[in-house]
Coordinates of C-alpha atoms in Angstrom, one line a residue:
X1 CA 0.0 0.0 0.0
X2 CA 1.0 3.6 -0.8
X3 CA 2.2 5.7 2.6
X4 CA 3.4 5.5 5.8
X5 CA 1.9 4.0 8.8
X6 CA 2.9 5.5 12.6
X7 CA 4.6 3.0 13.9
X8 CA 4.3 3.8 18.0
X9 CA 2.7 2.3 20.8
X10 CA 0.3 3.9 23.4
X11 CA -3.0 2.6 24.7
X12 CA -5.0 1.3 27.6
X13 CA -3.0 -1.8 29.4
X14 CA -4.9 -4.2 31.6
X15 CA -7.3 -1.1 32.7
X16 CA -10.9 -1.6 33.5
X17 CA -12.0 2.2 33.4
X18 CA -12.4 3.9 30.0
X19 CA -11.3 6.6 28.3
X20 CA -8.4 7.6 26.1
X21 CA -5.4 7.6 28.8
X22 CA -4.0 4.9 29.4
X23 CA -4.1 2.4 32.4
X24 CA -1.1 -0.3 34.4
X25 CA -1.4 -3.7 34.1
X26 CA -0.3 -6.7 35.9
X27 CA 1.7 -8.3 32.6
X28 CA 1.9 -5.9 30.2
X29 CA 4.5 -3.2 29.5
X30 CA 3.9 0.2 31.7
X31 CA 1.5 2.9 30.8
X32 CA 2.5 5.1 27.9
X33 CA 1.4 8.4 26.8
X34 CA -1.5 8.6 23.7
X35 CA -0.8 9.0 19.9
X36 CA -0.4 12.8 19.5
X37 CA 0.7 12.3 15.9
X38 CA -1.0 15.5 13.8
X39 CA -3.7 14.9 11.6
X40 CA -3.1 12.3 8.5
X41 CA -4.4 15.1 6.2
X42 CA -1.4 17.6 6.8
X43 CA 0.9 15.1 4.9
X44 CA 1.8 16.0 1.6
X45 CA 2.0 14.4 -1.6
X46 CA -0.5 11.4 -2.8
X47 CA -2.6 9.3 -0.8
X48 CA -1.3 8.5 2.8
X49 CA -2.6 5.9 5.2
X50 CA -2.0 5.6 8.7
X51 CA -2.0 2.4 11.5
X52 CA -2.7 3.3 14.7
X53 CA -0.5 2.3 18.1
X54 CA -0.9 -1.6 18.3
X55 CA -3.8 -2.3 20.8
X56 CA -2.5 -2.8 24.4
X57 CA -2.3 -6.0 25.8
X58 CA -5.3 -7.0 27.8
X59 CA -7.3 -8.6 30.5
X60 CA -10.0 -9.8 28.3
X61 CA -12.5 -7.3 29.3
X62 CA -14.1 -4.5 27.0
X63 CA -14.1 -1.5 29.7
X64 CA -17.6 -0.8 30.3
X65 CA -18.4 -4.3 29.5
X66 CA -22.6 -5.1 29.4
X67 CA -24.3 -8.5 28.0
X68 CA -23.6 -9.6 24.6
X69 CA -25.9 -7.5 22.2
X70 CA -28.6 -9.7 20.1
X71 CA -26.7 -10.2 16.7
X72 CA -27.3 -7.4 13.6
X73 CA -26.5 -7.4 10.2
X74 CA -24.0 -4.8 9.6
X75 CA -24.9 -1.6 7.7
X76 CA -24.0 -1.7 4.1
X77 CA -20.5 0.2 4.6
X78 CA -19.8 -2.5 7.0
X79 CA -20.2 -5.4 4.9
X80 CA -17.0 -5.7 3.1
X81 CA -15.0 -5.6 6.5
X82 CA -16.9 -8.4 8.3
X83 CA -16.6 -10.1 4.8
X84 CA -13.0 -9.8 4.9
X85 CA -12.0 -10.1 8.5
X86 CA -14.0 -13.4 8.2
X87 CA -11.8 -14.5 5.5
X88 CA -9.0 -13.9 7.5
X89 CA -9.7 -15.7 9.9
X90 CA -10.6 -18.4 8.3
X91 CA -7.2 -19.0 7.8
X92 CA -6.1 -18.9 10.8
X93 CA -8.6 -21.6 12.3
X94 CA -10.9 -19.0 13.7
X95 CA -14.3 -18.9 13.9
X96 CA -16.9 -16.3 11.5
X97 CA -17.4 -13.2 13.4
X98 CA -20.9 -11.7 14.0
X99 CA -21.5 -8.3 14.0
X100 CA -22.7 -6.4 17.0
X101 CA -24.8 -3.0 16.8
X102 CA -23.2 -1.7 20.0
X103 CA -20.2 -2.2 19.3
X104 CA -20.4 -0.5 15.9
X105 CA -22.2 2.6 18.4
X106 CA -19.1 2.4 20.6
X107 CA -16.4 2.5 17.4
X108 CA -18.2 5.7 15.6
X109 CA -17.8 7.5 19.0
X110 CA -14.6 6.9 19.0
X111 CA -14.1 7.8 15.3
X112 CA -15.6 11.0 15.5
X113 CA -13.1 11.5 18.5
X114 CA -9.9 10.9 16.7
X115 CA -10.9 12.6 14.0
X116 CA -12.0 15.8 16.1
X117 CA -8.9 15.9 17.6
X118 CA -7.0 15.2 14.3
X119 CA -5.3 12.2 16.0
X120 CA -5.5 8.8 17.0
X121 CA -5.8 7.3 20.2
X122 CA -7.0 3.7 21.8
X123 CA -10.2 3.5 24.4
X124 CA -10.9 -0.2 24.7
X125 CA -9.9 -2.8 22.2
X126 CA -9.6 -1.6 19.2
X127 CA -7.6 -1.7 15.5
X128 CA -7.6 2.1 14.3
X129 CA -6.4 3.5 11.0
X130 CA -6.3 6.5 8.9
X131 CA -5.9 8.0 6.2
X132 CA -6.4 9.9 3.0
X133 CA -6.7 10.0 -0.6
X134 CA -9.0 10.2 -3.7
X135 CA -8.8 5.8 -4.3
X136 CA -10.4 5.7 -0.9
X137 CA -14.6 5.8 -1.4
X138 CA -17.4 3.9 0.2
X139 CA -16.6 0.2 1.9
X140 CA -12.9 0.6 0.8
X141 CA -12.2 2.8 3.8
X142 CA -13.0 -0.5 6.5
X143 CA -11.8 -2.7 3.9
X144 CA -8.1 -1.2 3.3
X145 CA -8.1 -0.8 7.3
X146 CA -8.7 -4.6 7.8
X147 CA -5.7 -5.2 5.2
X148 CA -3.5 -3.1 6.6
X149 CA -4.2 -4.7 10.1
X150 CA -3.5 -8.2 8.8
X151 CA -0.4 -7.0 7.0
X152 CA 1.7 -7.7 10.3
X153 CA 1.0 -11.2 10.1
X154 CA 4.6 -11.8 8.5
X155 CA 6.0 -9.8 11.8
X156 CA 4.3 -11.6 14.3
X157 CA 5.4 -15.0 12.4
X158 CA 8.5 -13.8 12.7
X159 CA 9.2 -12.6 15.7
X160 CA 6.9 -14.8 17.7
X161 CA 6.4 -18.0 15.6
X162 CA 3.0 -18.4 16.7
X163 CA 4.2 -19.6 20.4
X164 CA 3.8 -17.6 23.6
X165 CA 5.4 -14.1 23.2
X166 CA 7.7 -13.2 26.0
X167 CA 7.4 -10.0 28.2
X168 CA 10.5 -8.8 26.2
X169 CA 8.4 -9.5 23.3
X170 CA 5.4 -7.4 24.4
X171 CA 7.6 -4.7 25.2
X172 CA 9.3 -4.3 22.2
X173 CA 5.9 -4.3 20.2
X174 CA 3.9 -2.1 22.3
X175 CA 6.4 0.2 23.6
X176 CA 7.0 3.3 22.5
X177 CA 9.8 3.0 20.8
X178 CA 7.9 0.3 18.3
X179 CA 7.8 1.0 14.5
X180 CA 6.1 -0.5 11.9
X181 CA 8.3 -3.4 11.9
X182 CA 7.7 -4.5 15.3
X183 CA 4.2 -3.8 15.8
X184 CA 1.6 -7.0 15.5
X185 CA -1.0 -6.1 17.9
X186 CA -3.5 -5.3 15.2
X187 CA -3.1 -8.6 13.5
X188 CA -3.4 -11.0 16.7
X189 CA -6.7 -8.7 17.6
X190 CA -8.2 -9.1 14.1
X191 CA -8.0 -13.1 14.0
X192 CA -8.4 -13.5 17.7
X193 CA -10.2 -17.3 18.3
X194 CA -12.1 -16.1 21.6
X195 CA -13.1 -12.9 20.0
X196 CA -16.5 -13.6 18.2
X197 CA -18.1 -10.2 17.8
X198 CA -17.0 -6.8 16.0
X199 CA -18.4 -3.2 15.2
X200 CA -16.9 -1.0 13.0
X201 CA -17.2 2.8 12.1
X202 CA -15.9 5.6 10.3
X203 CA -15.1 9.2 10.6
X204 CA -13.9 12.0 8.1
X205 CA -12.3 15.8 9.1
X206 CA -14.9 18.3 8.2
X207 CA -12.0 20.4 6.9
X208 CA -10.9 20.6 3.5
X209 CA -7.9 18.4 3.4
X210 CA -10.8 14.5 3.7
X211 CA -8.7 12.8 6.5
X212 CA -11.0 9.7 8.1
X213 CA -10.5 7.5 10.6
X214 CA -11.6 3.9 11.1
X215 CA -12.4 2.4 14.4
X216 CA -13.2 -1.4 14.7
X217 CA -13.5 -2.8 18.1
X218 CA -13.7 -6.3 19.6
X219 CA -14.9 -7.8 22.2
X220 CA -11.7 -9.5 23.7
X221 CA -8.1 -10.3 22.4
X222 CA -4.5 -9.8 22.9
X223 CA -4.9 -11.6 26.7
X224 CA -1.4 -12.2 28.3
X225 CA -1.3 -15.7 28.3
X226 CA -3.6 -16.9 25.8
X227 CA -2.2 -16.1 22.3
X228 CA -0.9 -19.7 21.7
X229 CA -4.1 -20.8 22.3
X230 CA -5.7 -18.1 20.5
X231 CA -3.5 -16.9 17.1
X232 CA -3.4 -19.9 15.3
X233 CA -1.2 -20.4 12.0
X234 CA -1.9 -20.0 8.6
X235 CA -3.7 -23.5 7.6
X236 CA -5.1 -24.0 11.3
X237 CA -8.2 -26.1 11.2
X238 CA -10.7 -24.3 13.7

């Protein structure tokens, strides 16, 4: 894909209150200050896109949990990225998503956040991207998100072989210091076995310049502890 992608870590760490700041957990690295990276749209040039910090390691617990919401079919700009994120994980052994209405509610709050404040920052769990660019209309916005997400699969292969990743290891891709080369938070959200429900959203400036952000959040994933068990190889029968 054309552009660059922030490569830094920040986000909400084992912390049951919500809210953008983040919060200490027992097993993960130590809190760490928000994305303040300016808004995609002051880049210039052609089309840009832009990852957000990985998502923080996690208990398992959506701040602000409530009961599971009755199952919805997604909106129409929704449809490609359940279609897609489905695919995914299909070939990683994981089990179809459904989509979940208040979930969805939750992620275009938090759109509309990051892109008021022409920035992008974690409040639960959640993949966020932006980015801008004429190419970009309609569905393609989720949809190029969801690709981008996926696109660390080859990192976490890597680095982590699909086994148990270390403290070292969580440190190094969710610290600050992380670029795009050593983030794969995003990827072990997207096909996360346990995680079974998703909402999506998106956002656009309401200046001139068309930056838009895409929120998806998920119920549960990246749990210290449980990503053997949960981020199966390519291949993996479910």
């Amino acid at each position: 894909m054309d552009g660059s992608k922030w490569g830094e870590t920040s986000g909400r760490v084992g912390s049951e209150n919500p809210g953008p700041g983040p919060g200490p957990g027992p097993q993960g690295p130590g809190p760490q200050a928000p994305e303040t990276r300016p808004d995609p749209a002051g880049t210039s040039g052609g089309p840009s896109e832009y990852k957000s910090p990985s998502p923080p390691p996690h208990d398992g617990k959506q701040p602000g949990e409530s009961p599971p919401a009755a199952p919805q079919a997604p909106s129409e700009h929704a449809q490609a990225a359940l279609a897609k994120t489905n695919d995914l994980r299909r070939q990683h052994g994981a089990p179809a998503m459904e989509y979940d209405a208040a979930l969805e509610a939750a992620a275009q709050q938090w759109a509309d956040k990051c892109a008021a404040d022409g920035k992008m920052s974690h409040a639960g769990m959640d993949n966020i991207w932006a980015g801008h660019g004429p190419q970009y209309t309609g569905d393609d916005f989720l949809t190029n998100a969801v690709v981008s997400w996926y696109e660390e699969e080859p990192i976490y292969e890597a680095r982590i072989g699909y086994q148990e990743p270390t403290k070292a290891q969580h440190e190094i891709a969710f610290g600050p210091a992380a670029t795009e080369h050593d983030m794969w938070g995003h990827f072990t959200m997207l096909v996360w076995k346990a995680s079974t429900r998703l909402g999506c959203a998106k956002s656009a400036r309401t200046d001139s310049a068309g930056a838009f952000y895409v929120v998806c959040r998920f119920e549960t994933g990246n749990v210290q502890g449980q990503y053997a068990q949960n981020v199966k190889p390519k291949g993996s029968r479910s």
